[in-house]
Coordinates of C-alpha atoms in Angstrom, one line a residue:
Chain A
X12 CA -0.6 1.6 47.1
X13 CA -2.2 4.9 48.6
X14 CA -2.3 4.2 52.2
X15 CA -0.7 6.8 54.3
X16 CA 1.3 3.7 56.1
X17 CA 3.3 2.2 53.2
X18 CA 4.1 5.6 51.3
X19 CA 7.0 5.9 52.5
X20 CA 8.2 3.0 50.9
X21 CA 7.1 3.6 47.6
X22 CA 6.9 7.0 46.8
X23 CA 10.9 8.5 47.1
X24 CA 11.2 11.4 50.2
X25 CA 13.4 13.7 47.7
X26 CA 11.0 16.2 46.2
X27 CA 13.1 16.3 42.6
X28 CA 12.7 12.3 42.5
X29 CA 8.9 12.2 42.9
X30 CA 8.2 14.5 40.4
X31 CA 10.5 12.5 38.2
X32 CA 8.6 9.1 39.2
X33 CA 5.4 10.9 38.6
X34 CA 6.8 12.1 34.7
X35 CA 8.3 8.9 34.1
X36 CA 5.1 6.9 35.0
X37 CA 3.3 9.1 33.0
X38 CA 5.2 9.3 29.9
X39 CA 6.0 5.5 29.5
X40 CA 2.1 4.7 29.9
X41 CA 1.8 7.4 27.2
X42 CA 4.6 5.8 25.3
X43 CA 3.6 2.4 25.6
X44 CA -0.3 3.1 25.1
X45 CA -0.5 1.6 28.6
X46 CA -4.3 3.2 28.5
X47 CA -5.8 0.5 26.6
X48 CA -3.7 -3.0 26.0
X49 CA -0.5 -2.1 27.4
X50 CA 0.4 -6.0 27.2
X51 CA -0.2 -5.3 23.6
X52 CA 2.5 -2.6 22.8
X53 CA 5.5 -4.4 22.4
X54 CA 4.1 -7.3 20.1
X55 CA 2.6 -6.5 16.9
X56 CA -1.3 -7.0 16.8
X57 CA -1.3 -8.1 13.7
X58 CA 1.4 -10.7 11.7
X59 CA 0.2 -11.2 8.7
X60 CA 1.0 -11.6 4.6
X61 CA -0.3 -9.4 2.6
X62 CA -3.0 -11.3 0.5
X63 CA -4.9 -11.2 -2.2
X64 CA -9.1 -10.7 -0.3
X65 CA -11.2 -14.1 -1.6
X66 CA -13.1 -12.5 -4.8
X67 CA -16.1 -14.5 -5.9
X68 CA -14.9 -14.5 -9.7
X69 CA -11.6 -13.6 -10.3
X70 CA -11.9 -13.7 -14.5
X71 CA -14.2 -14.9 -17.4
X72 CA -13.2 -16.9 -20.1
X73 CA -14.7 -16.4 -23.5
X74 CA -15.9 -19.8 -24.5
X75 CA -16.1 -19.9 -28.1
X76 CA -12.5 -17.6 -28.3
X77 CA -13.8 -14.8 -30.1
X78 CA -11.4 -12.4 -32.3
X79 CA -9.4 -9.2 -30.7
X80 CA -10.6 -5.9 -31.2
X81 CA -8.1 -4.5 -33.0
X82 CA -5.6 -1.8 -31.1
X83 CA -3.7 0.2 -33.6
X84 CA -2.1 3.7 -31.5
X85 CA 1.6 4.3 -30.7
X86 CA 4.4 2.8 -29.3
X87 CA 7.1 4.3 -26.9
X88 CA 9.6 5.3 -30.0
X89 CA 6.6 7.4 -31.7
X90 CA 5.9 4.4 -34.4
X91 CA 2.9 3.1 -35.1
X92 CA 1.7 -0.3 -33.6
X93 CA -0.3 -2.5 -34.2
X94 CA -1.3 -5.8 -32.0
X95 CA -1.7 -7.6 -34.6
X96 CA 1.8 -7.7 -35.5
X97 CA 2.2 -10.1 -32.2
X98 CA 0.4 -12.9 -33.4
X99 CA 2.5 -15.7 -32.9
X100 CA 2.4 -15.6 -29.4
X101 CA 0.1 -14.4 -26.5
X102 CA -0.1 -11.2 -24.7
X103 CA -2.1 -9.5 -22.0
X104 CA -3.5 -6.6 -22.9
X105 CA -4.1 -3.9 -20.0
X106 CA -5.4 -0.5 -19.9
X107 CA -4.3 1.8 -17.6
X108 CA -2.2 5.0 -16.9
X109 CA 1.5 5.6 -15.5
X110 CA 0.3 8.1 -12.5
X111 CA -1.7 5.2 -11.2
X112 CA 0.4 4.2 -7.6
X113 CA -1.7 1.3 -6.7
X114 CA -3.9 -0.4 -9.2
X115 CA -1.8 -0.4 -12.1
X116 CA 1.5 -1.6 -10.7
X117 CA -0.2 -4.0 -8.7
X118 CA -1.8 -5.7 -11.7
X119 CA 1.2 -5.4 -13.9
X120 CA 3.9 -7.0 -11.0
X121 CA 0.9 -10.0 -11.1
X122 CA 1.0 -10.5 -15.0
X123 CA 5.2 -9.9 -14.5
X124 CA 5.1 -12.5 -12.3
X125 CA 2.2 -14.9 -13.4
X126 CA 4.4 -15.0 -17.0
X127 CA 7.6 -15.7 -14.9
X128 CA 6.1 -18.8 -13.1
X129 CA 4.3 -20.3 -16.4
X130 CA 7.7 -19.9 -18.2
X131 CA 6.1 -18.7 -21.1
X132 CA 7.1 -16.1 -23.1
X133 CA 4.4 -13.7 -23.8
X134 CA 4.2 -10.2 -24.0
X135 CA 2.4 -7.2 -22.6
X136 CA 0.8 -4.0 -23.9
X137 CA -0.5 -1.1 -21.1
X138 CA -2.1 1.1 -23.1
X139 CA -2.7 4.7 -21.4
X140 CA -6.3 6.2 -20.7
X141 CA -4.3 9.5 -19.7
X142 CA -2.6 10.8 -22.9
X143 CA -2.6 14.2 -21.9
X144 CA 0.3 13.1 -19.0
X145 CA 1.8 9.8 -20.7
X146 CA 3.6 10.9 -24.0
X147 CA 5.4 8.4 -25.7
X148 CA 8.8 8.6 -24.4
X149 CA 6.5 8.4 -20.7
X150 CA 5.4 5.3 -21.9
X151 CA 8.3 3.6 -22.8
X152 CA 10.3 4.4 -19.4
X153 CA 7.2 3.0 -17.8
X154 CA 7.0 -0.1 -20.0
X155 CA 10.2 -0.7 -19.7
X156 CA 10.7 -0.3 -15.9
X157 CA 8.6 -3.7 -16.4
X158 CA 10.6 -5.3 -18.9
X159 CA 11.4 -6.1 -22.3
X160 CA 8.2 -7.7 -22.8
X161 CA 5.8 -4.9 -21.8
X162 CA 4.9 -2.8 -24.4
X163 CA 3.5 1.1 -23.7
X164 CA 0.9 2.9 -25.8
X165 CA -0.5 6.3 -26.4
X166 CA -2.2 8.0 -28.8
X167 CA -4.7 11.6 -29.4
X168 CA -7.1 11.5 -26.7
X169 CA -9.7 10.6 -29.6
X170 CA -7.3 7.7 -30.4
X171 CA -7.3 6.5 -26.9
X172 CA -11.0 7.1 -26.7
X173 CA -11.3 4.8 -29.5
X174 CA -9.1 2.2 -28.8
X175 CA -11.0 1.8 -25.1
X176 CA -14.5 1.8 -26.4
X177 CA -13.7 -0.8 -28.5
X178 CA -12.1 -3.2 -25.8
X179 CA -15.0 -2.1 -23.9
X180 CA -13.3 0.2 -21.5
X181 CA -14.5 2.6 -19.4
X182 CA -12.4 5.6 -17.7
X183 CA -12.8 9.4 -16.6
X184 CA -10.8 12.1 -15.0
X185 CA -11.5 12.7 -11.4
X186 CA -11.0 16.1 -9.6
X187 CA -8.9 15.8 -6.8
X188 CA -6.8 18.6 -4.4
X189 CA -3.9 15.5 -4.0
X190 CA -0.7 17.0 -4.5
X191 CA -0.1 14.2 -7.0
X192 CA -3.0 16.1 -9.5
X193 CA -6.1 14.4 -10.7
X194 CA -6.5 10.8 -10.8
X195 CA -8.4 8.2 -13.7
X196 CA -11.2 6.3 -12.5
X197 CA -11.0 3.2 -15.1
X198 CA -11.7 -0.2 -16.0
X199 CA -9.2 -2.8 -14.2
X200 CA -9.3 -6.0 -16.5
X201 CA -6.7 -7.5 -17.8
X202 CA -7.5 -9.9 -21.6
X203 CA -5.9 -12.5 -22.6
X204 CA -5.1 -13.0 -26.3
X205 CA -3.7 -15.9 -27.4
X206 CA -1.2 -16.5 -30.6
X207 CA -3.8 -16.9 -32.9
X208 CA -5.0 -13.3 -31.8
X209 CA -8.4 -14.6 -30.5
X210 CA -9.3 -13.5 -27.0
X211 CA -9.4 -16.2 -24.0
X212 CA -9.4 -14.6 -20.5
X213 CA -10.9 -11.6 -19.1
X214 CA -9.0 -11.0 -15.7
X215 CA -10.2 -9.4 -13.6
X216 CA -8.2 -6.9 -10.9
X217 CA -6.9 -9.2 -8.1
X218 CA -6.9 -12.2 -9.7
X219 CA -2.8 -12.7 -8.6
X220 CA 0.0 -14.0 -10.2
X221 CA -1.1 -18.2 -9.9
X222 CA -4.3 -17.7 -11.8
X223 CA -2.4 -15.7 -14.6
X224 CA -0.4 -18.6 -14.9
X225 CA -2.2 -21.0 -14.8
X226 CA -4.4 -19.1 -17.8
X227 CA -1.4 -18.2 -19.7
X228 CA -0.3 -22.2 -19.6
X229 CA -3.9 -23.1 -20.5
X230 CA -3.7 -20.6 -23.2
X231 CA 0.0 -21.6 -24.5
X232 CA -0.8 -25.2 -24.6
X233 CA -0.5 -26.2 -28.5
Chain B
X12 CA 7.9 -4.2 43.2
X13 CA 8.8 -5.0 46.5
X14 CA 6.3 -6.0 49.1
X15 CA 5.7 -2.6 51.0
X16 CA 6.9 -5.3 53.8
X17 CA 10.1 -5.1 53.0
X18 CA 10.5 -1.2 52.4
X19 CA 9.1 0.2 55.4
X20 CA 11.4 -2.7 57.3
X21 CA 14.7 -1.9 55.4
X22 CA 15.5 1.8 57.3
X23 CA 14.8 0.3 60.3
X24 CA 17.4 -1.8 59.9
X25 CA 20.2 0.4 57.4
X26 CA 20.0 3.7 58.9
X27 CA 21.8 6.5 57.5
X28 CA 22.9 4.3 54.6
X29 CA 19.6 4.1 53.2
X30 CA 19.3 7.9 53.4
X31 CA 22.2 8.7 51.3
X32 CA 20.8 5.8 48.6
X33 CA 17.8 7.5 48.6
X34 CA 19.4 11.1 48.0
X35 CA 21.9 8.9 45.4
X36 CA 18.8 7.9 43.4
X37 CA 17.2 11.3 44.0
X38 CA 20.1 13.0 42.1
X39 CA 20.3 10.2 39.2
X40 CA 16.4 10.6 38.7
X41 CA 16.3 12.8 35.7
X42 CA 19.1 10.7 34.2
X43 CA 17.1 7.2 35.1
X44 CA 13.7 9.3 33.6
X45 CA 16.0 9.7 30.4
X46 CA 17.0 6.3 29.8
X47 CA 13.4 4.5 30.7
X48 CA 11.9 7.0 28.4
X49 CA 14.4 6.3 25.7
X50 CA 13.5 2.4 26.2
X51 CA 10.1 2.8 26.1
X52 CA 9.7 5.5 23.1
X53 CA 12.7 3.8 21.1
X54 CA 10.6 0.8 19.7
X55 CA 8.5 0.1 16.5
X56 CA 5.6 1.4 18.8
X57 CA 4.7 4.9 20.0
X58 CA 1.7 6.3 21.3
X59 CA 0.1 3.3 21.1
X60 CA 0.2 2.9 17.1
X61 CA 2.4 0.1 16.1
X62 CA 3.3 -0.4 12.7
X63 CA 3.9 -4.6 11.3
X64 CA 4.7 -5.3 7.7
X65 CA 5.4 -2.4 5.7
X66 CA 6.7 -2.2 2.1
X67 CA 6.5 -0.1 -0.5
X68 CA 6.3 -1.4 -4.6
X69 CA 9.1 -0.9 -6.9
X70 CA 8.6 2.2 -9.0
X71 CA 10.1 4.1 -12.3
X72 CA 10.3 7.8 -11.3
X73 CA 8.2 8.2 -14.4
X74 CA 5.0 7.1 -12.4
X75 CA 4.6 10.2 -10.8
X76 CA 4.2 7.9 -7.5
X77 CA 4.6 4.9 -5.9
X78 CA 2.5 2.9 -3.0
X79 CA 3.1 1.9 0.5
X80 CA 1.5 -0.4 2.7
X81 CA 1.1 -1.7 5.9
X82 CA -1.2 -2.8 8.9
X83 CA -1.4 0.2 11.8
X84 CA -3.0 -0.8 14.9
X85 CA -3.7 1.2 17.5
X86 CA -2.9 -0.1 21.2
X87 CA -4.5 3.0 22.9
X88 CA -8.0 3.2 24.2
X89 CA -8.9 6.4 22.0
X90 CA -8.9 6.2 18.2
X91 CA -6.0 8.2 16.4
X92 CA -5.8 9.1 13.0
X93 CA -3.3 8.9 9.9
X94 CA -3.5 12.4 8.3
X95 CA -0.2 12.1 5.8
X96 CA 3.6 11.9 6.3
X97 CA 6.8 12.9 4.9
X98 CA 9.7 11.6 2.9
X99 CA 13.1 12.0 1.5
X100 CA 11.9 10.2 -1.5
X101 CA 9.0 11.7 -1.9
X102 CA 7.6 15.4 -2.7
X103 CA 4.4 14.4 -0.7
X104 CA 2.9 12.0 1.0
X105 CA -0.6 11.1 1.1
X106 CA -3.2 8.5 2.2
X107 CA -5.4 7.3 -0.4
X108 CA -7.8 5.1 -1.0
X109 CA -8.8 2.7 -4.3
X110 CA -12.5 2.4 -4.6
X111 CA -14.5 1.1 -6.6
X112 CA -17.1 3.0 -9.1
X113 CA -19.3 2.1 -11.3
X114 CA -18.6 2.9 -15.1
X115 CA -20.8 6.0 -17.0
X116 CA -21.7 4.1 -20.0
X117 CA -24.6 1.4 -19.3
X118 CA -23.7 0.1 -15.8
X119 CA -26.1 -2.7 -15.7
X120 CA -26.6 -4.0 -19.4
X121 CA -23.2 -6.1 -19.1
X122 CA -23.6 -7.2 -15.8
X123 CA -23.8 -11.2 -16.9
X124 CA -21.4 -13.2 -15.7
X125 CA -22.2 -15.6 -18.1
X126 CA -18.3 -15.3 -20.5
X127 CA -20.2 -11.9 -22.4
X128 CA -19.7 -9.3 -19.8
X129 CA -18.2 -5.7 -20.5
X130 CA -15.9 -8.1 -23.4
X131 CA -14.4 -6.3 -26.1
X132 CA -16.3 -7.1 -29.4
X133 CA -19.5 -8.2 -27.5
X134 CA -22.0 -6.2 -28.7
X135 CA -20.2 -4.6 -31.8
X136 CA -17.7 -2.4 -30.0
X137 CA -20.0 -0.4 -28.2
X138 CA -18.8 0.9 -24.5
X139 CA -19.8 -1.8 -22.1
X140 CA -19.1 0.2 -18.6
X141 CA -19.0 -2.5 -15.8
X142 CA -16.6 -1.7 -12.4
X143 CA -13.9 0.9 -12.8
X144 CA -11.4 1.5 -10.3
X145 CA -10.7 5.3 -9.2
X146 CA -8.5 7.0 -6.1
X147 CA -9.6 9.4 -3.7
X148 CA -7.1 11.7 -1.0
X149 CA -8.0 10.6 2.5
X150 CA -7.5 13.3 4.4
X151 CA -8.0 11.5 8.0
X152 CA -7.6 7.9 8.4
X153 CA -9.1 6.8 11.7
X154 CA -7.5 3.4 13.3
X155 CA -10.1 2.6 16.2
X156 CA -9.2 2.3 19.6
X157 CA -7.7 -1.3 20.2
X158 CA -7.9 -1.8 16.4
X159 CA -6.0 -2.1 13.4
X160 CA -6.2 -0.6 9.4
X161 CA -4.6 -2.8 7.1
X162 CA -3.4 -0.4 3.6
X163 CA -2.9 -2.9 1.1
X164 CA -2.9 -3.1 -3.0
X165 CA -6.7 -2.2 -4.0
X166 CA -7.4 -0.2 -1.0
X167 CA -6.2 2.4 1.3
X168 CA -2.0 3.2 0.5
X169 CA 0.2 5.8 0.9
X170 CA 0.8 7.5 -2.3
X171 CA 4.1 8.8 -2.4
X172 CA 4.2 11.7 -4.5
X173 CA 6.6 12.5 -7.2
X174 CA 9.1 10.2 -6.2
X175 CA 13.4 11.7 -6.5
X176 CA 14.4 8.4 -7.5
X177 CA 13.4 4.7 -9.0
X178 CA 12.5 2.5 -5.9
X179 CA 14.4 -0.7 -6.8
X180 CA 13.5 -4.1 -5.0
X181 CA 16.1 -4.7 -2.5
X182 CA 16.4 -0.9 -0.9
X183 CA 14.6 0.4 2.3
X184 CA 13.0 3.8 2.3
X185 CA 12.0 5.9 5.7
X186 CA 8.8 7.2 5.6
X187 CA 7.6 9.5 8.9
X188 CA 4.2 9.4 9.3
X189 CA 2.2 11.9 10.8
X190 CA -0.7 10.5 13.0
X191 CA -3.4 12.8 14.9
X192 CA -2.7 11.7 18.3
X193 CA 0.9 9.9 18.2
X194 CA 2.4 12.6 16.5
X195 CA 5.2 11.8 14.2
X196 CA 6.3 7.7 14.2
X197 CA 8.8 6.8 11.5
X198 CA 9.1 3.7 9.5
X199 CA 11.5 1.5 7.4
X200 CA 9.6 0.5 4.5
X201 CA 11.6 -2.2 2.6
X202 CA 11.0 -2.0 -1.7
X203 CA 9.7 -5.1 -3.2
X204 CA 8.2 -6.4 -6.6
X205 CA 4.7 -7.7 -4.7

């Protein structure tokens, strides 16, 4: 492509014109990556679903069904709840915080959806580990936003301390300089209850909606 | 391109037309240099970063912040690097990753699998720690040369900060991302449930 002989062919006389060729080659190999896999560029590397990764247990049933720690704090109006007041049919019970972009939504769109496919009606309660940001009225947008099923609580921060120990739920504030503020580190399990108020399933984060189903049907059956 | 043959035959042969093509061309270079770089720079890929699958999850404003994902691969032969981005719908825009930690209160006393582990009511109520799940800024996000990161739910995501409005299913967001060596490459993100 360099020899002297064929330049002229190639390579354009006008002064303004090579310099142009010369950008233009540049730029488009700059463009289009050309320095590694320029065949590459145009097609995307990678087509793929976004899938749940293979976990090696995915939930834990509790074989004999053992009775629910009870969960007494605050709904989204400011009235005191109580879980037990749901007996009669089952309901996930999730704790978690509203400020939580990935976890937390991730896990309630599964239980949304794994109780869509069963076809059972069951409800949910997302109790917050961050009461100093999720007030009541916080977590009644938030619970709502899911559905009419999905039930927000809050309470004091000793409440909330409480309420987690006794599920067995671990969580603490994490310094961040985000622009979003500090973040929860906290436990991502998801039970089970069924109507009787006994708990069945420990779910674990991940799990996806088919296995919530297929739990929630197991669970529902009479 | 045509055999060098060919070229150094054809003026030979045209004569003073081929001059005045060649002085044609010379004068339509910049606008030729325009519309190939146009072309090339106009596509889902830039730089050598190419973008495939994006979506962001429905959110309530109330979250404080929703999620993106995608899988960024980088075509190039030098690694680049996702350091944050920009949005309309969005006061910030972050990368961040989920990771996993393990819990303060007795780490390894619940650790059987065996139906008992971190359960509520297993050992009287008391804390049983196990895995929790915390989120950390990432301030640079390196995609390897000829590689690709994949952000999805549970790992690295773009946190989109303080959101202006509800992202309902259905709606597409732009999102510009601001990478180390591409520079700025913006993307449709389309809002769905999961």
């Amino acid at each position: 492509m360099s020899t002297p002989g064929r330049r002229a062919g190639l390579v354009p006389r006008h002064p303004v014109a090579a310099l142009m060729l010369v950008l233009v080659t540049a730029l488009v190999a700059a463009c289009s990556g050309a320095s590694g896999g320029a065949n590459a560029s145009l097609t995307p590397v990678f087509v793929e679903a976004v899938t749940q990764p293979p976990l090696g247990s995915r939930e834990t049933a509790y074989d004999p069904p053992r009775p629910s720690p009870s969960l007494r704090l605050t709904d989204g109006d400011g009235r005191p709840f109580d879980l037990a007041s749901l007996q009669g049919g089952p309901v996930f019970v999730y704790f978690g915080y509203t400020h939580c972009p990935d976890v937390c939504p991730t896990t309630l769109a599964d239980v949304r959806e794994g109780i869509r496919r069963a076809g059972v009606d069951a409800r949910v309660v997302f109790v917050t580990i961050d009461p100093a940001r999720d007030d009541a009225p916080a977590m009644k947008q938030y619970a709502g936003f899911y559905g009419p099923g999905f039930i927000g609580l809050t309470g004091t921060a000793a409440q909330i301390a409480q309420a987690a120990s006794t599920w067995g739920v671990s969580y603490t504030q994490l310094s961040s300089d985000s622009a979003g503020g500090y973040a929860m580190a906290h436990s991502t399990d998801t039970y089970l209850v069924d109507a009787s108020g006994e708990l069945r399933h420990h779910i674990f984060f991940g799990a996806g909606a088919d296995l919530i189903a297929k739990l929630l049907l197991e669970v529902a059956r009479p | 391109m045509t055999p060098p043959s060919q070229r150094e035959e054809r003026p030979l042969h045209t004569g003073n037309r081929a001059n005045r093509t060649s002085r044609v061309i010379a004068r339509l270079a910049p606008v030729l240099a325009a519309v190939v770089l146009v072309a090339a720079c106009s596509g889902g890929s830039s730089s050598g970063v190419t973008i495939t699958d994006p979506w962001v999850r429905t959110s309530p404003v109330v979250a404080g912040a929703g999620a993106g994902y995608m899988v960024i691969a980088n075509t190039g032969s030098v690694p680049d690097a996702l350091l944050g981005g920009t949005s309309d719908i969005a006061r910030a825009v972050e990368v961040h990753e989920t990771v996993a930690m393990p819990a303060s209160a007795e780490p390894s006393a619940s650790g059987a699998m065996d139906g008992g582990m971190a359960s509520p009511a297993a050992s009287g109520g008391a804390m049983t720690g196990g895995t929790m799940m915390g989120m950390q800024k990432v301030d640079r996000l390196e995609i390897p040369a000829g590689g690709s990161v994949e952000l999805k739910p549970g790992s690295y995501h773009l946190m989109l900060i303080d959101l202006t409005r509800e992202l309902k299913a259905g709606e597409t967001i732009e999102v510009t991302l601001e990478f180390e060596r591409a520079g700025d490459v913006k993307v449709s993100l389309p809002v769905r449930d999961q």
